[in-house]
Structures are given as C-alpha cells and as structure tokens.
Amino acid sequence: MSTTPISQSADALPQLEAASKGGKRRRNRGFNSTSPRELVIRYVLLLLVLAISIGPFLWQLSTALKSPSEDIYGASSGLIPQNPTGDNFGRVNDAIPVLKYIGNSVIVAALVVFGNIIGCTMAGFALARLKFRGRNLVIGLILATMVLPGEATIIAQYVTVKQLGFADTLLGVALPGMLGMINVLLMWNAFRGIPEEIDQAAIVDGANVWQRIRYIGFPAVKGSLAIVVIFAFIGAWDDFLWPLIVLTTPDNFTLTIGLQYLKGTFSNDPRLIAAGAMIAFIPIAIVFIAVQRWFFRGVGEGAVKG
Amino acid sequence: MRSHRWFTPWLLVAPALLWLGAFSFWPAINTVRMSFTNAKPLGGTEQWVGLRNYTNLFSDPQVANALLNSVVYMAVCLPLLTLLPLGIAVLVEKKIPGITFFRTSFYLPVIASAVVVALLWNLVLDEGGVVNNIVQSLKWVQGPIPFLTDRWLVVFSSISLTVWKGLGYYMVIYIAALGNVSKDLHEAAAIDGAGAWRRFWSVTVPGVRGAMILVAIMICVSALRIFTEPYFLTGTTGGPGGFASSFVMIIQQYARGLLGNLGYASALSVVLFFICLIPMLILARQNRKES
C-alpha cells in the first residue's frame, strides 16, 4: 500500500517538463496531469469501491428480476437472471397497495420540499440581508437547535402533532420537517455571500424587500437552494422512525412503512422483498442522478466559502 | 436610509420562529416535563411521579445494554468511518474521466432509505442468504453463521450496514474539506521526495483535521441515535432478549400502544440528549481552541 499514489501532484513536475519539450500526446495532458501508472491504480481502487457501493444494489435488482424457478442463493446463481421477469414487481402490488404508498410518500415529500423552499428562503434572506433588533437572538436560537438530536424530542413532537389533531395523517408526518433549521442556516449562509454593494444599489434604485429577494437574492442562492431541495426530498422519502410513530392506519402508510409488511408476509420469497426494496430505491436514485451535478457543485462551493 | 419597514424582517422569519417553537423548543421542554410524569400514549390522567422514571432507568438492564451496544458501535465505526471516507474522497477528488460516475455511485447508499438497505442486507446475511451460501459451499463452516440472531453478530451486522451507508456521506464532507488543503504544500513535499503515502499522512490528514474532528463527532452522535438498522435486522424486537436494541429502539417501544409509557420514554430521551451532548461539547471546545 505504501506506494499507492493517493495524491495528484506526484508526477506533475516531470510531465510539465515533458509538455514543454513538445510531443503532441504529452502536451495534451498538460500541467497537473497523471502518469499512466497512477491512473491505473486509481481506476483499480475506484472500481473496488464501486463494487462495494453498488454491488449489493445490483445483486438485489437481479434477485428482483429472477423468476420463481431460478436459484437465487446457491453457487449456480449468477448476477444476470436467466429468464428476467417483471412479475415480482406486479406481485408486490398484489401484496401491498404499493401505488397508494408511493402516492403518500410523494405527498409528504412535496409538502416538505415546498415548505423548506419558501420558509427557509424567507428566513435566510431576512437574517442575512436585513438589519433588525433581535436578529442575533434569532440566529442564536436556531443554532441552539443543532445540539438537539431529533430522536430525543420525538415523543414530545408526537404529542404536539397529536394535540394539533394531525396524528395518523400525512400532514402530521410532513409538518415537523417542513421548515428545517439546518436549511435556514444553509440559506442564511448562502445569502451572506452576496456582496453588500449589489443590495445597496438595489435599495437606491427603490427596490423593496420582495423585489430584492426575487431579483438579487434568489438567483444568487440557487445552488444552495438545490441542496436544500435534494436533502429535504431525500429526508422525507427515506424517513422511517417518524412516520412509524405518527401513522397507524395502513391506508396512510408511506412507502418505507408499507415495506415492513412485505417482510412479514413474504419472508419466504426474497424476490418479492428485493422487488419492493427496488421500488423504493429506484425513484430516488433517478432523482439523485438527475441532480447530482448541482449537488456536487454545491459541495465544492461550500469548500470555497469555508 | 431605511430599506424596509420594521416588521418586514419579522414577517419573513415568522414561519421559522413558529416551527422553531412548535417542533424544537416546546417538544424539548415538554420532554423534560413528561419525564417526571407517568404520561400514557393513549392520554388519560397524568400524574407527577418525581424522579421515579430516572431511578428506574438506572437499574434497567435494557438501558445498560443499549449503552453497551452504543459504545461498541462507536469503537468500531469511529476509526473506519473517519479514515475510509477520507481515502475515498482523495480518490474521487481528481477530475479524471468518468469521475462523476464514480462519485455519484459512491453516494447512492447514502440516499437509499435505511429500510431499503436493511431489507437488502437481510437477504445477504440471513441464514439462507448469500454469504452463508458461499461460505458453506466453500466448506468453510459447518452450519450457517447466525449473523442476524447471535447477540454480538447482529450488532456487528448492523455496524457493517452503518459503515457501508456512511462511506459516501462522510466522503462528501471530506471532498469539501480537501478543497482547502494547500496544493503548494503538496508540491513542496513532492519536491522534497515525499511519497504519496507519506504526503497523505503529513499533508492531507493535517489539512483536513477540522473536518475529521467534525466527522468523528457526527459518528459518535449517530451511533447513539441508531434505529432503523437494528430494528430491521433483528425483526423489530432487538434480537434474542432484545439485546441488540439501541436507545432509540427502547424509546420507540415505549411510545406506542397499551403498554406504552411516555413518561419513561421521555426520561430516556433526556438521558439520550445529555449523552449526545458530550461529543458535541468536545467539538465546541476544539473549535474554540482553534479559532
């Protein structure tokens, strides 16, 4: 392991020399490039991590596609199903009202995403761009919630939701997450990055607060807002403990809660369990792959701002 | 020149303050209050019981067990999840062809619901599952390995799931942190003849020290907050005798049904909060020292 070139600049200097000497292929590689040997080691390690990270998903997908007659465990079973079939997905639908559960999950996720977009943008803008007495106190209170693990207040949260009359409802599941304090802080941080002068110029031009949010703030914080949306959606779609506590009527179950039934009812058929798990995983994987560009860019921006 | 009327900022922060009060501060206060009562999930009369919940808690073998599991969880996850994701972050930091594909793939376990992941690992680790089939067909073991039923094996199964799911999450934190590591220092070390491994330990690791402390604290707190993994791997009961239960599993069990006891669950929650506070205080001290 000791010779693994983990970092990039090891071979940068010799190649810079090579590039200045000419030679078409080498010149294209340019500064800060990688030696072929380093590249090979990098790709081997990347493929190793890839096998660990998505291998289990592929295996599960393959199990979901295998027909009842096909071996799923033994030495003879391969990753590629011999007779791929979509039947298992249909059988999940026969066993649990999976479309209904997906609909419930979508409702909860939509409420959480829209709540966060509106609430966190408003609060983040006010805390970052408007001067008012008590501003630091509000920021302090929001920061204070960061030390409060959600699980420690989940019982009392349930009591609150119950008293509001939202126990066993989808709104009750969505409500606490509709305005996340961490997201307010993210937006606060994003709005703080806008140069003061732009704001002042807009004020001189007579722009009111709403116009400044709409035309100056909002376009500048789109990246951070994308991160808020991604995390809010993933959090709502994947959550298990909170809906488990709030919901009691099977008709109101979100997908993650509904999947529990699959295990109990069909513990003998791993194909169905695998198909059910894939139904919950594939949509969110697609959403993430579609937005990953903004996600990783946002991570990079965070690093620059420190 | 005033750019806005006095109430405009308050109008904008009003929803946030409402949520802050209703879903953070009020539940926190109410948790402490309920911990001194015998409140029931189904309502009814609520009586003040003083410190009884707390005294019961300290002699509860379930609680001692959950604590023991948390400590084992931390001891195993801490080294693995502070170092492995850093290595992966270094690996994906460089923009080589196809790196976006790798980054995205490495993050997929993070976005998968813990339920999905636990169902998946059930299939892998079950007595009739893949791992057992492989090791048995290779004649390495006599009978199936009880990954999901043995008192300690189930804890380690749950840990392996947590580590697998955590790699991508902490990788992203490290990617952000690596942006601040000095490239000059790397090059200077390279000129001085330091190999890649040496530069990793002498330049990269000290360069991301702050992120590393943050990650370590996050791992400690999440080890205490673990729920879905053991819940699903043990078939919701915490395994034989409930020995694989986590703190949150006990809290959840007391939150519902006829046998529920919100007062006791609240006392457990208060204790959980104070235990989680310890690593956070350490982080706050570190931050003060550094700034």
mmCIF file with all atom_site columns, N, CA, C and O in Angstrom, chain B residues 160-188:
data_model
loop_
_atom_site.group_PDB
_atom_site.id
_atom_site.type_symbol
_atom_site.label_atom_id
_atom_site.label_alt_id
_atom_site.label_comp_id
_atom_site.label_asym_id
_atom_site.label_entity_id
_atom_site.label_seq_id
_atom_site.pdbx_PDB_ins_code
_atom_site.Cartn_x
_atom_site.Cartn_y
_atom_site.Cartn_z
_atom_site.occupancy
_atom_site.B_iso_or_equiv
_atom_site.pdbx_formal_charge
_atom_site.auth_seq_id
_atom_site.auth_comp_id
_atom_site.auth_asym_id
_atom_site.auth_atom_id
_atom_site.pdbx_PDB_model_num
ATOM 1   N N  . SER B 1 160 ? -21.801 -3.062 10.183 1.00 0.00 ? 160 SER B N  1
ATOM 2   C CA . SER B 1 160 ? -21.289 -3.131 8.811  1.00 0.00 ? 160 SER B CA 1
ATOM 3   C C  . SER B 1 160 ? -22.224 -2.390 7.866  1.00 0.00 ? 160 SER B C  1
ATOM 4   O O  . SER B 1 160 ? -21.789 -1.718 6.918  1.00 0.00 ? 160 SER B O  1
ATOM 5   N N  . LEU B 1 161 ? -23.521 -2.471 8.154  1.00 0.00 ? 161 LEU B N  1
ATOM 6   C CA . LEU B 1 161 ? -24.504 -1.752 7.345  1.00 0.00 ? 161 LEU B CA 1
ATOM 7   C C  . LEU B 1 161 ? -24.321 -0.231 7.497  1.00 0.00 ? 161 LEU B C  1
ATOM 8   O O  . LEU B 1 161 ? -24.340 0.519  6.525  1.00 0.00 ? 161 LEU B O  1
ATOM 9   N N  . THR B 1 162 ? -24.113 0.195  8.744  1.00 0.00 ? 162 THR B N  1
ATOM 10  C CA . THR B 1 162 ? -23.916 1.621  9.016  1.00 0.00 ? 162 THR B CA 1
ATOM 11  C C  . THR B 1 162 ? -22.660 2.140  8.323  1.00 0.00 ? 162 THR B C  1
ATOM 12  O O  . THR B 1 162 ? -22.664 3.234  7.745  1.00 0.00 ? 162 THR B O  1
ATOM 13  N N  . VAL B 1 163 ? -21.586 1.348  8.399  1.00 0.00 ? 163 VAL B N  1
ATOM 14  C CA . VAL B 1 163 ? -20.337 1.770  7.763  1.00 0.00 ? 163 VAL B CA 1
ATOM 15  C C  . VAL B 1 163 ? -20.532 1.872  6.253  1.00 0.00 ? 163 VAL B C  1
ATOM 16  O O  . VAL B 1 163 ? -20.168 2.864  5.624  1.00 0.00 ? 163 VAL B O  1
ATOM 17  N N  . TRP B 1 164 ? -21.158 0.853  5.680  1.00 0.00 ? 164 TRP B N  1
ATOM 18  C CA . TRP B 1 164 ? -21.381 0.836  4.226  1.00 0.00 ? 164 TRP B CA 1
ATOM 19  C C  . TRP B 1 164 ? -22.174 2.059  3.786  1.00 0.00 ? 164 TRP B C  1
ATOM 20  O O  . TRP B 1 164 ? -21.864 2.712  2.800  1.00 0.00 ? 164 TRP B O  1
ATOM 21  N N  . LYS B 1 165 ? -23.213 2.389  4.569  1.00 0.00 ? 165 LYS B N  1
ATOM 22  C CA . LYS B 1 165 ? -24.075 3.514  4.215  1.00 0.00 ? 165 LYS B CA 1
ATOM 23  C C  . LYS B 1 165 ? -23.394 4.859  4.501  1.00 0.00 ? 165 LYS B C  1
ATOM 24  O O  . LYS B 1 165 ? -23.727 5.874  3.887  1.00 0.00 ? 165 LYS B O  1
ATOM 25  N N  . GLY B 1 166 ? -22.431 4.843  5.430  1.00 0.00 ? 166 GLY B N  1
ATOM 26  C CA . GLY B 1 166 ? -21.806 6.102  5.840  1.00 0.00 ? 166 GLY B CA 1
ATOM 27  C C  . GLY B 1 166 ? -20.640 6.543  4.959  1.00 0.00 ? 166 GLY B C  1
ATOM 28  O O  . GLY B 1 166 ? -20.278 7.723  4.943  1.00 0.00 ? 166 GLY B O  1
ATOM 29  N N  . LEU B 1 167 ? -20.050 5.595  4.217  1.00 0.00 ? 167 LEU B N  1
ATOM 30  C CA . LEU B 1 167 ? -18.851 5.914  3.424  1.00 0.00 ? 167 LEU B CA 1
ATOM 31  C C  . LEU B 1 167 ? -19.074 7.128  2.522  1.00 0.00 ? 167 LEU B C  1
ATOM 32  O O  . LEU B 1 167 ? -18.285 8.070  2.520  1.00 0.00 ? 167 LEU B O  1
ATOM 33  N N  . GLY B 1 168 ? -20.152 7.109  1.749  1.00 0.00 ? 168 GLY B N  1
ATOM 34  C CA . GLY B 1 168 ? -20.415 8.185  0.798  1.00 0.00 ? 168 GLY B CA 1
ATOM 35  C C  . GLY B 1 168 ? -20.742 9.504  1.483  1.00 0.00 ? 168 GLY B C  1
ATOM 36  O O  . GLY B 1 168 ? -20.365 10.575 1.020  1.00 0.00 ? 168 GLY B O  1
ATOM 37  N N  . TYR B 1 169 ? -21.434 9.395  2.606  1.00 0.00 ? 169 TYR B N  1
ATOM 38  C CA . TYR B 1 169 ? -21.844 10.597 3.332  1.00 0.00 ? 169 TYR B CA 1
ATOM 39  C C  . TYR B 1 169 ? -20.635 11.392 3.819  1.00 0.00 ? 169 TYR B C  1
ATOM 40  O O  . TYR B 1 169 ? -20.513 12.590 3.572  1.00 0.00 ? 169 TYR B O  1
ATOM 41  N N  . TYR B 1 170 ? -19.726 10.696 4.489  1.00 0.00 ? 170 TYR B N  1
ATOM 42  C CA . TYR B 1 170 ? -18.549 11.387 5.014  1.00 0.00 ? 170 TYR B CA 1
ATOM 43  C C  . TYR B 1 170 ? -17.570 11.725 3.898  1.00 0.00 ? 170 TYR B C  1
ATOM 44  O O  . TYR B 1 170 ? -16.813 12.680 4.003  1.00 0.00 ? 170 TYR B O  1
ATOM 45  N N  . MET B 1 171 ? -17.603 10.941 2.809  1.00 0.00 ? 171 MET B N  1
ATOM 46  C CA . MET B 1 171 ? -16.779 11.254 1.636  1.00 0.00 ? 171 MET B CA 1
ATOM 47  C C  . MET B 1 171 ? -17.062 12.684 1.163  1.00 0.00 ? 171 MET B C  1
ATOM 48  O O  . MET B 1 171 ? -16.136 13.444 0.875  1.00 0.00 ? 171 MET B O  1
ATOM 49  N N  . VAL B 1 172 ? -18.343 13.041 1.103  1.00 0.00 ? 172 VAL B N  1
ATOM 50  C CA . VAL B 1 172 ? -18.717 14.366 0.607  1.00 0.00 ? 172 VAL B CA 1
ATOM 51  C C  . VAL B 1 172 ? -18.195 15.471 1.527  1.00 0.00 ? 172 VAL B C  1
ATOM 52  O O  . VAL B 1 172 ? -17.710 16.505 1.069  1.00 0.00 ? 172 VAL B O  1
ATOM 53  N N  . ILE B 1 173 ? -18.262 15.232 2.846  1.00 0.00 ? 173 ILE B N  1
ATOM 54  C CA . ILE B 1 173 ? -17.731 16.229 3.782  1.00 0.00 ? 173 ILE B CA 1
ATOM 55  C C  . ILE B 1 173 ? -16.232 16.406 3.544  1.00 0.00 ? 173 ILE B C  1
ATOM 56  O O  . ILE B 1 173 ? -15.714 17.519 3.531  1.00 0.00 ? 173 ILE B O  1
ATOM 57  N N  . TYR B 1 174 ? -15.541 15.291 3.306  1.00 0.00 ? 174 TYR B N  1
ATOM 58  C CA . TYR B 1 174 ? -14.105 15.368 3.063  1.00 0.00 ? 174 TYR B CA 1
ATOM 59  C C  . TYR B 1 174 ? -13.793 16.015 1.712  1.00 0.00 ? 174 TYR B C  1
ATOM 60  O O  . TYR B 1 174 ? -12.782 16.704 1.578  1.00 0.00 ? 174 TYR B O  1
ATOM 61  N N  . ILE B 1 175 ? -14.644 15.779 0.696  1.00 0.00 ? 175 ILE B N  1
ATOM 62  C CA . ILE B 1 175 ? -14.398 16.434 -0.599 1.00 0.00 ? 175 ILE B CA 1
ATOM 63  C C  . ILE B 1 175 ? -14.376 17.949 -0.394 1.00 0.00 ? 175 ILE B C  1
ATOM 64  O O  . ILE B 1 175 ? -13.498 18.656 -0.897 1.00 0.00 ? 175 ILE B O  1
ATOM 65  N N  . ALA B 1 176 ? -15.359 18.439 0.373  1.00 0.00 ? 176 ALA B N  1
ATOM 66  C CA . ALA B 1 176 ? -15.416 19.875 0.646  1.00 0.00 ? 176 ALA B CA 1
ATOM 67  C C  . ALA B 1 176 ? -14.162 20.334 1.386  1.00 0.00 ? 176 ALA B C  1
ATOM 68  O O  . ALA B 1 176 ? -13.586 21.372 1.076  1.00 0.00 ? 176 ALA B O  1
ATOM 69  N N  . ALA B 1 177 ? -13.738 19.528 2.352  1.00 0.00 ? 177 ALA B N  1
ATOM 70  C CA . ALA B 1 177 ? -12.577 19.917 3.159  1.00 0.00 ? 177 ALA B CA 1
ATOM 71  C C  . ALA B 1 177 ? -11.282 19.881 2.346  1.00 0.00 ? 177 ALA B C  1
ATOM 72  O O  . ALA B 1 177 ? -10.387 20.708 2.543  1.00 0.00 ? 177 ALA B O  1
ATOM 73  N N  . LEU B 1 178 ? -11.185 18.930 1.423  1.00 0.00 ? 178 LEU B N  1
ATOM 74  C CA . LEU B 1 178 ? -9.952  18.796 0.632  1.00 0.00 ? 178 LEU B CA 1
ATOM 75  C C  . LEU B 1 178 ? -9.706  20.026 -0.227 1.00 0.00 ? 178 LEU B C  1
ATOM 76  O O  . LEU B 1 178 ? -8.564  20.332 -0.579 1.00 0.00 ? 178 LEU B O  1
ATOM 77  N N  . GLY B 1 179 ? -10.794 20.747 -0.566 1.00 0.00 ? 179 GLY B N  1
ATOM 78  C CA . GLY B 1 179 ? -10.642 21.973 -1.343 1.00 0.00 ? 179 GLY B CA 1
ATOM 79  C C  . GLY B 1 179 ? -9.785  23.005 -0.633 1.00 0.00 ? 179 GLY B C  1
ATOM 80  O O  . GLY B 1 179 ? -9.203  23.893 -1.263 1.00 0.00 ? 179 GLY B O  1
ATOM 81  N N  . ASN B 1 180 ? -9.698  22.884 0.700  1.00 0.00 ? 180 ASN B N  1
ATOM 82  C CA . ASN B 1 180 ? -8.925  23.866 1.467  1.00 0.00 ? 180 ASN B CA 1
ATOM 83  C C  . ASN B 1 180 ? -7.500  23.422 1.764  1.00 0.00 ? 180 ASN B C  1
ATOM 84  O O  . ASN B 1 180 ? -6.744  24.156 2.382  1.00 0.00 ? 180 ASN B O  1
ATOM 85  N N  . VAL B 1 181 ? -7.159  22.192 1.349  1.00 0.00 ? 181 VAL B N  1
ATOM 86  C CA . VAL B 1 181 ? -5.799  21.718 1.599  1.00 0.00 ? 181 VAL B CA 1
ATOM 87  C C  . VAL B 1 181 ? -4.859  22.361 0.577  1.00 0.00 ? 181 VAL B C  1
ATOM 88  O O  . VAL B 1 181 ? -5.137  22.368 -0.620 1.00 0.00 ? 181 VAL B O  1
ATOM 89  N N  . SER B 1 182 ? -3.782  22.903 1.076  1.00 0.00 ? 182 SER B N  1
ATOM 90  C CA . SER B 1 182 ? -2.867  23.654 0.214  1.00 0.00 ? 182 SER B CA 1
ATOM 91  C C  . SER B 1 182 ? -2.215  22.776 -0.847 1.00 0.00 ? 182 SER B C  1
ATOM 92  O O  . SER B 1 182 ? -1.586  21.770 -0.537 1.00 0.00 ? 182 SER B O  1
ATOM 93  N N  . LYS B 1 183 ? -2.390  23.173 -2.104 1.00 0.00 ? 183 LYS B N  1
ATOM 94  C CA . LYS B 1 183 ? -1.745  22.447 -3.200 1.00 0.00 ? 183 LYS B CA 1
ATOM 95  C C  . LYS B 1 183 ? -0.237  22.688 -3.174 1.00 0.00 ? 183 LYS B C  1
ATOM 96  O O  . LYS B 1 183 ? 0.552   21.800 -3.510 1.00 0.00 ? 183 LYS B O  1
ATOM 97  N N  . ASP B 1 184 ? 0.181   23.904 -2.766 1.00 0.00 ? 184 ASP B N  1
ATOM 98  C CA . ASP B 1 184 ? 1.606   24.246 -2.717 1.00 0.00 ? 184 ASP B CA 1
ATOM 99  C C  . ASP B 1 184 ? 2.356   23.314 -1.770 1.00 0.00 ? 184 ASP B C  1
ATOM 100 O O  . ASP B 1 184 ? 3.447   22.847 -2.069 1.00 0.00 ? 184 ASP B O  1
ATOM 101 N N  . LEU B 1 185 ? 1.703   23.073 -0.615 1.00 0.00 ? 185 LEU B N  1
ATOM 102 C CA . LEU B 1 185 ? 2.331   22.233 0.384  1.00 0.00 ? 185 LEU B CA 1
ATOM 103 C C  . LEU B 1 185 ? 2.558   20.826 -0.174 1.00 0.00 ? 185 LEU B C  1
ATOM 104 O O  . LEU B 1 185 ? 3.597   20.205 0.045  1.00 0.00 ? 185 LEU B O  1
ATOM 105 N N  . HIS B 1 186 ? 1.570   20.356 -0.929 1.00 0.00 ? 186 HIS B N  1
ATOM 106 C CA . HIS B 1 186 ? 1.660   19.049 -1.561 1.00 0.00 ? 186 HIS B CA 1
ATOM 107 C C  . HIS B 1 186 ? 2.844   19.014 -2.517 1.00 0.00 ? 186 HIS B C  1
ATOM 108 O O  . HIS B 1 186 ? 3.635   18.075 -2.525 1.00 0.00 ? 186 HIS B O  1
ATOM 109 N N  . GLU B 1 187 ? 2.943   20.056 -3.316 1.00 0.00 ? 187 GLU B N  1
ATOM 110 C CA . GLU B 1 187 ? 4.009   20.072 -4.312 1.00 0.00 ? 187 GLU B CA 1
ATOM 111 C C  . GLU B 1 187 ? 5.375   20.213 -3.661 1.00 0.00 ? 187 GLU B C  1
ATOM 112 O O  . GLU B 1 187 ? 6.334   19.555 -4.062 1.00 0.00 ? 187 GLU B O  1
ATOM 113 N N  . ALA B 1 188 ? 5.428   21.044 -2.614 1.00 0.00 ? 188 ALA B N  1
ATOM 114 C CA . ALA B 1 188 ? 6.692   21.196 -1.899 1.00 0.00 ? 188 ALA B CA 1
ATOM 115 C C  . ALA B 1 188 ? 7.145   19.860 -1.327 1.00 0.00 ? 188 ALA B C  1
ATOM 116 O O  . ALA B 1 188 ? 8.311   19.469 -1.445 1.00 0.00 ? 188 ALA B O  1
#
